[in-house]
Amino acid sequence: MPDSTSHLAPRVWFITGCSSGFGKSFVSSILARGDRVIATARKIDGLSEFADRDNVKLLELDITHSQNCLNECILKAINFFGQIDVLINNAGYVLTGPMEEISRISQSQLLDQFNANVFGPLNLTRAVLPHMRERRSGTIIFMSSIAAWRGVSVGGPYSASKFALEGSVESLQKEIASFGINVHLAVLGQFRTDILAAHRRQSGRGTNSIRDYDDAVEIFQNRLEETNKKQPGDPLQAVERILDVVHRRGYFADHMDIPLRIVLGSDAVDIVRDECQKMLDDLERQEQLARSTDYPGPAELQKYQ
Ligand SMILES: NC(=O)c1ccc[n+]([C@@H]2O[C@H](COP(=O)([O-])OP(=O)(O)OC[C@H]3O[C@@H](n4cnc5c(N)ncnc54)[C@H](OP(=O)(O)O)[C@@H]3O)[C@@H](O)[C@H]2O)c1
């Protein structure tokens, strides 16, 4: 009988935001590979297609709830199958609006965005880490975006949340690698889910709107409308690649060190490459200026890492 840490043993996955899009695709693909899933959503009635199956458990979960609620949810989940091998922090949504407007009257919309896209995933991770540390095993996936690589005009709230997520996860990975826990950020291009549908995305515009931004907002909204349902990325393919990463199969089968960032989508490749190149070019132009601020003499401190 294979032990639970072997790459051949069936795994137990815990996934957030399974009511649609990537979340739903994860559940189907994981079951097709013979693993077990704890599928969570704010409302589980939308998951009835997965009910009554031995290898699936459904749980209601809003990731913005308190740390105590998240801890209880994880304890309940561990009791279902005795373990959680993989946490997929998938739930999230898009809030748009110019940065000057978005917090003009209250910070609440921006805080809600960060609660769902940053603090929720980090709190849930905090709830599952004692279990994974104890077992010296586990994988945690965070759904990031090209929005974390390029701040888009009028897309600032979502971009800010994904930038913050990437920074937090980069530190987290270094802190928990020695406990045998793998962490990855899926840096996704534009994928054909409902994320851009008008009923899903939220706009920060309301009584706080500033006329100077009207044109930029209109251009951005039109672009979202045009992109919705025509995104180049196939979510099922992305899910399969992520499953391969966790199972150490497919492209990364022979790699000991899988990168923190798994870039998915041709548009993501282009944007990440462009942004890296732009940063290198900018650095080149200002290197002398940057180095001119040191005290004289060689640096004595350990390298910043
Ligand atoms: N599709 C893309 O192009 C793309 C690109 C980059 C990154 N991503 C990321 O991929 C993840 C999944 O997005 P998707 O494309 O599958 O979009 P989606 O179809 O809109 O699904 C988002 C899911 O998140 C859930 N959710 C939102 N807030 C929640 C909360 N507070 N608690 C629990 N669940 C919550 C939604 O549940 P409800 O049904 O209850 O609202 C829904 O199930 C997100 O993190 C997104 O940022 C997507």
Tab-separated table of C-alpha atoms and ligand atoms in Angstrom:
chain	number	residue	atom	x	y	z
A	1	MET	CA	0.000	0.000	0.000
A	2	PRO	CA	1.574	3.339	-1.031
A	3	ASP	CA	2.169	5.774	1.813
A	4	SER	CA	0.309	9.091	1.656
A	5	THR	CA	3.402	11.121	0.820
A	6	SER	CA	4.353	8.965	-2.178
A	7	HIS	CA	3.681	10.587	-5.525
A	8	LEU	CA	1.666	7.481	-6.442
A	9	ALA	CA	-0.789	7.598	-3.520
A	10	PRO	CA	-4.236	9.174	-4.048
A	11	ARG	CA	-4.193	12.673	-2.617
A	12	VAL	CA	-6.776	14.679	-0.706
A	13	TRP	CA	-7.384	18.136	-2.162
A	14	PHE	CA	-9.112	21.082	-0.486
A	15	ILE	CA	-10.333	23.714	-2.952
A	16	THR	CA	-12.011	27.090	-2.464
A	17	GLY	CA	-14.479	28.768	-4.827
A	18	CYS	CA	-15.768	25.609	-6.539
A	19	SER	CA	-19.118	27.067	-7.645
A	20	SER	CA	-17.754	28.012	-11.078
A	21	GLY	CA	-14.776	28.489	-13.375
A	22	PHE	CA	-11.431	27.042	-12.351
A	23	GLY	CA	-12.814	25.722	-9.060
A	24	LYS	CA	-15.381	23.490	-10.741
A	25	SER	CA	-12.836	22.324	-13.323
A	26	PHE	CA	-10.384	21.412	-10.567
A	27	VAL	CA	-12.967	19.174	-8.896
A	28	SER	CA	-13.809	17.278	-12.126
A	29	SER	CA	-10.177	16.843	-13.176
A	30	ILE	CA	-8.996	15.730	-9.741
A	31	LEU	CA	-11.764	13.118	-9.548
A	32	ALA	CA	-10.881	11.904	-13.037
A	33	ARG	CA	-7.335	11.231	-11.766
A	34	GLY	CA	-8.650	9.131	-8.869
A	35	ASP	CA	-7.896	11.560	-6.035
A	36	ARG	CA	-10.282	12.753	-3.315
A	37	VAL	CA	-11.654	16.298	-3.012
A	38	ILE	CA	-13.117	18.531	-0.376
A	39	ALA	CA	-14.897	21.050	-2.588
A	40	THR	CA	-15.933	24.289	-0.921
A	41	ALA	CA	-18.094	27.205	-2.009
A	42	ARG	CA	-20.075	30.006	-0.441
A	43	LYS	CA	-23.222	28.131	-1.522
A	44	ILE	CA	-22.873	24.416	-2.059
A	45	ASP	CA	-26.231	23.959	-3.861
A	46	GLY	CA	-24.320	24.734	-7.082
A	47	LEU	CA	-22.156	21.663	-6.481
A	48	SER	CA	-24.966	19.074	-6.521
A	49	GLU	CA	-23.364	17.302	-9.509
A	50	PHE	CA	-20.570	16.209	-7.130
A	51	ALA	CA	-22.802	15.171	-4.218
A	52	ASP	CA	-23.276	11.496	-3.249
A	53	ARG	CA	-19.811	10.459	-4.391
A	54	ASP	CA	-17.549	8.630	-1.954
A	55	ASN	CA	-14.461	10.568	-2.948
A	56	VAL	CA	-16.019	14.064	-2.641
A	57	LYS	CA	-17.092	16.050	0.397
A	58	LEU	CA	-18.798	19.405	0.114
A	59	LEU	CA	-18.358	22.229	2.593
A	60	GLU	CA	-19.725	25.748	2.760
A	61	LEU	CA	-16.911	28.254	3.033
A	62	ASP	CA	-16.569	31.981	2.596
A	63	ILE	CA	-12.850	32.661	2.726
A	64	THR	CA	-13.394	36.133	4.167
A	65	HIS	CA	-14.820	34.700	7.380
A	66	SER	CA	-12.891	34.857	10.657
A	67	GLN	CA	-9.726	32.874	11.355
A	68	ASN	CA	-11.732	30.773	13.880
A	69	CYS	CA	-14.289	29.829	11.201
A	70	LEU	CA	-11.519	28.895	8.769
A	71	ASN	CA	-9.734	26.824	11.442
A	72	GLU	CA	-12.973	24.957	12.216
A	73	CYS	CA	-13.614	24.343	8.534
A	74	ILE	CA	-10.130	22.879	8.059
A	75	LEU	CA	-10.487	20.634	11.145
A	76	LYS	CA	-13.793	19.338	9.791
A	77	ALA	CA	-12.181	18.761	6.397
A	78	ILE	CA	-9.235	16.833	7.871
A	79	ASN	CA	-11.710	14.559	9.656
A	80	PHE	CA	-13.380	13.601	6.354
A	81	PHE	CA	-10.412	11.711	4.895
A	82	GLY	CA	-7.836	11.980	7.714
A	83	GLN	CA	-5.595	14.442	5.873
A	84	ILE	CA	-5.261	17.321	3.427
A	85	ASP	CA	-2.416	16.924	0.936
A	86	VAL	CA	-3.125	19.861	-1.361
A	87	LEU	CA	-4.745	23.226	-0.720
A	88	ILE	CA	-5.865	25.179	-3.770
A	89	ASN	CA	-6.520	28.801	-2.877
A	90	ASN	CA	-8.712	29.440	-5.889
A	91	ALA	CA	-11.568	31.742	-4.795
A	92	GLY	CA	-11.283	35.368	-5.866
A	93	TYR	CA	-12.927	38.097	-7.894
A	94	VAL	CA	-12.183	41.244	-9.884
A	95	LEU	CA	-12.836	44.753	-8.570
A	96	THR	CA	-12.204	47.578	-11.035
A	97	GLY	CA	-12.026	51.346	-10.715
A	98	PRO	CA	-9.528	54.221	-10.775
A	99	MET	CA	-7.331	54.254	-7.682
A	100	GLU	CA	-8.232	57.846	-6.783
A	101	GLU	CA	-11.940	57.016	-6.818
A	102	ILE	CA	-11.914	53.620	-5.210
A	103	SER	CA	-11.175	54.738	-1.657
A	104	ARG	CA	-12.554	58.240	-1.944
A	105	ILE	CA	-15.615	57.721	0.221
A	106	SER	CA	-14.683	54.562	2.075
A	107	GLN	CA	-11.986	51.904	1.946
A	108	SER	CA	-14.573	49.143	2.190
A	109	GLN	CA	-14.559	47.954	-1.445
A	110	LEU	CA	-10.779	47.835	-1.567
A	111	LEU	CA	-10.672	46.042	1.787
A	112	ASP	CA	-13.250	43.522	0.532
A	113	GLN	CA	-11.044	42.903	-2.512
A	114	PHE	CA	-7.990	42.303	-0.322
A	115	ASN	CA	-9.995	40.163	2.107
A	116	ALA	CA	-11.072	37.840	-0.709
A	117	ASN	CA	-7.889	37.807	-2.820
A	118	VAL	CA	-5.134	38.145	-0.196
A	119	PHE	CA	-6.117	37.800	3.489
A	120	GLY	CA	-8.634	34.985	2.897
A	121	PRO	CA	-6.103	32.721	1.115
A	122	LEU	CA	-3.400	33.570	3.673
A	123	ASN	CA	-5.729	32.907	6.621
A	124	LEU	CA	-6.846	29.606	5.156
A	125	THR	CA	-3.211	28.673	4.592
A	126	ARG	CA	-2.525	29.558	8.242
A	127	ALA	CA	-5.336	27.165	9.220
A	128	VAL	CA	-3.928	24.242	7.226
A	129	LEU	CA	-0.208	24.753	7.928
A	130	PRO	CA	-0.072	23.107	11.406
A	131	HIS	CA	-1.447	19.918	9.789
A	132	MET	CA	1.024	20.048	6.892
A	133	ARG	CA	3.972	20.945	9.157
A	134	GLU	CA	3.145	18.021	11.417
A	135	ARG	CA	3.105	15.659	8.446
A	136	ARG	CA	6.158	17.346	6.877
A	137	SER	CA	4.289	17.173	3.602
A	138	GLY	CA	1.830	19.132	1.484
A	139	THR	CA	1.361	21.418	-1.499
A	140	ILE	CA	-0.307	24.821	-1.563
A	141	ILE	CA	-1.342	26.509	-4.798
A	142	PHE	CA	-2.329	30.171	-5.066
A	143	MET	CA	-4.108	31.520	-8.141
A	144	SER	CA	-2.262	34.616	-9.281
A	145	SER	CA	-2.500	36.584	-12.481
A	146	ILE	CA	-0.731	38.671	-15.084
A	147	ALA	CA	-2.432	41.485	-13.156
A	148	ALA	CA	0.305	40.888	-10.571
A	149	TRP	CA	2.890	41.634	-13.253
A	150	ARG	CA	1.354	44.617	-14.982
A	151	GLY	CA	-0.715	47.212	-13.156
A	152	VAL	CA	-3.483	48.053	-15.599
A	153	SER	CA	-5.186	51.455	-15.720
A	154	VAL	CA	-8.619	51.143	-14.014
A	155	GLY	CA	-7.775	47.566	-12.997
A	156	GLY	CA	-5.777	48.722	-9.967
A	157	PRO	CA	-7.725	47.102	-7.098
A	158	TYR	CA	-7.435	43.601	-8.568
A	159	SER	CA	-3.803	44.165	-9.615
A	160	ALA	CA	-2.906	45.465	-6.152
A	161	SER	CA	-4.420	42.399	-4.514
A	162	LYS	CA	-2.557	39.948	-6.753
A	163	PHE	CA	0.753	41.855	-6.363
A	164	ALA	CA	0.277	41.629	-2.575
A	165	LEU	CA	-0.540	37.939	-2.835
A	166	GLU	CA	2.638	37.224	-4.833
A	167	GLY	CA	4.839	39.094	-2.339
A	168	SER	CA	3.318	37.260	0.617
A	169	VAL	CA	3.581	33.866	-1.038
A	170	GLU	CA	7.199	34.422	-2.099
A	171	SER	CA	8.146	34.935	1.573
A	172	LEU	CA	5.927	32.082	2.743
A	173	GLN	CA	7.601	29.660	0.341
A	174	LYS	CA	11.030	30.384	1.810
A	175	GLU	CA	9.702	29.960	5.352
A	176	ILE	CA	8.051	26.568	4.872
A	177	ALA	CA	10.189	24.840	2.217
A	178	SER	CA	12.285	23.083	4.890
A	179	PHE	CA	9.103	21.498	6.332
A	180	GLY	CA	8.588	19.572	3.081
A	181	ILE	CA	5.725	21.825	1.964
A	182	ASN	CA	5.649	22.935	-1.684
A	183	VAL	CA	4.152	26.279	-2.642
A	184	HIS	CA	3.310	27.537	-6.133
A	185	LEU	CA	1.737	30.614	-7.668
A	186	ALA	CA	-0.192	29.912	-10.861
A	187	VAL	CA	0.461	33.084	-12.871
A	188	LEU	CA	-2.484	32.953	-15.213
A	189	GLY	CA	-3.099	34.864	-18.423
A	190	GLN	CA	-6.679	35.456	-19.511
A	191	PHE	CA	-8.748	32.287	-19.269
A	192	ARG	CA	-12.282	31.686	-20.468
A	193	THR	CA	-14.262	31.535	-17.222
A	194	ASP	CA	-17.048	33.835	-16.047
A	195	ILE	CA	-14.638	36.046	-14.120
A	196	LEU	CA	-15.167	39.018	-16.448
A	197	ALA	CA	-18.937	38.565	-16.801
A	198	ALA	CA	-20.858	41.640	-15.663
A	199	HIS	CA	-22.649	39.686	-12.917
A	200	ARG	CA	-19.327	38.543	-11.400
A	201	ARG	CA	-16.900	41.453	-11.578
A	202	GLN	CA	-17.465	44.436	-9.349
A	203	SER	CA	-17.029	48.083	-10.204
A	204	GLY	CA	-15.846	50.627	-7.683
A	205	ARG	CA	-17.741	53.349	-9.517
A	206	GLY	CA	-20.779	54.878	-7.893
A	207	THR	CA	-21.557	58.127	-6.202
A	208	ASN	CA	-17.825	58.666	-5.874
A	209	SER	CA	-17.071	58.952	-9.608
A	210	ILE	CA	-14.759	61.694	-10.888
A	211	ARG	CA	-15.549	62.879	-14.425
A	212	ASP	CA	-11.891	63.138	-15.431
A	213	TYR	CA	-11.733	59.318	-15.362
A	214	ASP	CA	-14.882	58.727	-17.446
A	215	ASP	CA	-13.018	58.045	-20.709
A	216	ALA	CA	-10.463	55.695	-19.153
A	217	VAL	CA	-13.231	53.781	-17.372
A	218	GLU	CA	-15.289	53.474	-20.537
A	219	ILE	CA	-12.313	52.201	-22.546
A	220	PHE	CA	-11.530	49.662	-19.829
A	221	GLN	CA	-15.142	48.478	-19.454
A	222	ASN	CA	-15.426	48.060	-23.241
A	223	ARG	CA	-12.235	46.052	-23.285
A	224	LEU	CA	-13.571	43.739	-20.561
A	225	GLU	CA	-16.848	43.283	-22.464
A	226	GLU	CA	-14.935	42.451	-25.648
A	227	THR	CA	-12.605	40.042	-23.848
A	228	ASN	CA	-15.308	38.201	-21.903
A	229	LYS	CA	-15.865	34.718	-23.408
A	230	LYS	CA	-13.062	35.278	-25.948
A	231	GLN	CA	-10.094	34.860	-23.602
A	232	PRO	CA	-7.320	32.805	-25.249
A	233	GLY	CA	-6.788	30.458	-22.299
A	234	ASP	CA	-8.629	27.154	-21.804
A	235	PRO	CA	-9.204	26.673	-18.048
A	236	LEU	CA	-9.321	22.878	-18.381
A	237	GLN	CA	-5.815	22.847	-19.867
A	238	ALA	CA	-4.496	25.127	-17.106
A	239	VAL	CA	-6.039	22.871	-14.459
A	240	GLU	CA	-4.393	19.814	-16.033
A	241	ARG	CA	-0.975	21.535	-16.001
A	242	ILE	CA	-1.431	22.505	-12.320
A	243	LEU	CA	-2.433	18.943	-11.449
A	244	ASP	CA	0.700	17.736	-13.250
A	245	VAL	CA	2.814	20.083	-11.133
A	246	VAL	CA	1.346	18.675	-7.927
A	247	HIS	CA	1.648	15.087	-9.148
A	248	ARG	CA	5.152	15.725	-10.581
A	249	ARG	CA	3.970	14.452	-13.936
A	250	GLY	CA	4.082	15.801	-17.494
A	251	TYR	CA	6.371	18.740	-18.194
A	252	PHE	CA	7.947	18.879	-14.728
A	253	ALA	CA	8.176	15.097	-14.215
A	254	ASP	CA	11.975	15.020	-14.093
A	255	HIS	CA	12.497	18.321	-12.279
A	256	MET	CA	13.578	18.310	-8.644
A	257	ASP	CA	12.962	22.040	-8.264
A	258	ILE	CA	9.711	23.252	-9.751
A	259	PRO	CA	9.588	27.071	-9.955
A	260	LEU	CA	7.508	29.050	-7.468
A	261	ARG	CA	5.695	30.703	-10.364
A	262	ILE	CA	3.964	28.452	-12.876
A	263	VAL	CA	3.196	30.729	-15.827
A	264	LEU	CA	0.150	29.604	-17.797
A	265	GLY	CA	-1.090	31.048	-21.108
A	266	SER	CA	0.777	32.537	-24.087
A	267	ASP	CA	-0.390	36.021	-23.094
A	268	ALA	CA	1.110	35.444	-19.646
A	269	VAL	CA	4.446	34.424	-21.167
A	270	ASP	CA	4.527	37.630	-23.265
A	271	ILE	CA	3.567	39.921	-20.390
A	272	VAL	CA	5.950	38.406	-17.844
A	273	ARG	CA	8.791	38.535	-20.390
A	274	ASP	CA	7.986	42.162	-21.373
A	275	GLU	CA	7.818	43.283	-17.751
A	276	CYS	CA	11.117	41.555	-16.862
A	277	GLN	CA	12.790	43.140	-19.894
A	278	LYS	CA	11.365	46.573	-19.052
A	279	MET	CA	12.652	46.254	-15.493
A	280	LEU	CA	16.130	45.214	-16.734
A	281	ASP	CA	16.209	48.134	-19.192
A	282	ASP	CA	15.127	50.588	-16.472
A	283	LEU	CA	17.724	49.191	-14.105
A	284	GLU	CA	20.459	49.512	-16.712
A	285	ARG	CA	19.566	53.185	-17.283
A	286	GLN	CA	19.731	54.045	-13.595
A	287	GLU	CA	22.391	51.692	-12.251
A	288	GLN	CA	24.939	54.459	-11.644
A	289	LEU	CA	22.369	56.599	-9.854
A	290	ALA	CA	21.224	53.647	-7.732
A	291	ARG	CA	24.778	52.737	-6.683
A	292	SER	CA	25.608	56.360	-5.833
A	293	THR	CA	23.653	56.227	-2.539
A	294	ASP	CA	25.857	53.659	-0.688
A	295	TYR	CA	28.325	54.528	2.057
A	296	PRO	CA	31.862	54.229	0.734
A	297	GLY	CA	33.624	50.875	1.204
A	298	PRO	CA	32.550	47.277	0.616
A	299	ALA	CA	29.170	46.019	1.911
A	300	GLU	CA	29.571	43.975	5.093
A	301	LEU	CA	26.047	42.696	5.513
A	302	GLN	CA	24.726	39.356	4.361
A	303	LYS	CA	22.951	39.388	1.010
A	304	TYR	CA	19.260	40.450	1.219
A	305	GLN	CA	17.173	37.364	0.525
B	1	LIG	N1	-10.119	33.470	-15.424
B	1	LIG	C1	-9.004	34.174	-15.539
B	1	LIG	O1	-8.671	34.693	-16.623
B	1	LIG	C2	-8.087	34.331	-14.355
B	1	LIG	C3	-6.855	34.923	-14.582
B	1	LIG	C4	-5.983	35.092	-13.515
B	1	LIG	C5	-6.340	34.650	-12.272
B	1	LIG	N2	-7.560	34.084	-12.069
B	1	LIG	C6	-7.881	33.669	-10.698
B	1	LIG	O2	-8.428	32.364	-10.700
B	1	LIG	C7	-9.301	32.218	-9.571
B	1	LIG	C8	-10.626	31.628	-10.027
B	1	LIG	O3	-11.245	32.532	-10.928
B	1	LIG	P1	-12.214	32.067	-12.104
B	1	LIG	O4	-11.636	32.569	-13.356
B	1	LIG	O5	-12.560	30.640	-11.975
B	1	LIG	O6	-13.470	33.004	-11.794
B	1	LIG	P2	-14.983	32.669	-11.397
B	1	LIG	O7	-15.585	31.713	-12.355
B	1	LIG	O8	-15.624	33.997	-11.217
B	1	LIG	O9	-14.840	31.916	-10.000
B	1	LIG	C9	-14.478	32.581	-8.841
B	1	LIG	C10	-14.916	31.755	-7.665
B	1	LIG	O10	-14.478	32.417	-6.463
B	1	LIG	C11	-15.568	32.366	-5.547
B	1	LIG	N3	-15.470	33.393	-4.523
B	1	LIG	C12	-15.375	34.735	-4.662
B	1	LIG	N4	-15.311	35.316	-3.459
B	1	LIG	C13	-15.370	34.305	-2.523
B	1	LIG	C14	-15.346	34.252	-1.111
B	1	LIG	N5	-15.302	35.359	-0.378
B	1	LIG	N6	-15.400	33.041	-0.513
B	1	LIG	C15	-15.463	31.903	-1.231
B	1	LIG	N7	-15.529	31.890	-2.576
B	1	LIG	C16	-15.472	33.079	-3.207
B	1	LIG	C17	-16.802	32.510	-6.396
B	1	LIG	O11	-17.915	32.058	-5.663
B	1	LIG	P3	-19.416	32.663	-5.779
B	1	LIG	O12	-20.054	31.856	-6.855
B	1	LIG	O13	-19.996	32.449	-4.430
B	1	LIG	O14	-19.260	34.119	-6.144
B	1	LIG	C18	-16.428	31.597	-7.555
B	1	LIG	O15	-16.684	30.257	-7.232
B	1	LIG	C19	-9.429	33.622	-8.962
B	1	LIG	O16	-8.571	33.720	-7.848
B	1	LIG	C20	-8.949	34.535	-10.060
B	1	LIG	O17	-8.401	35.750	-9.577
B	1	LIG	C21	-8.438	33.912	-13.082
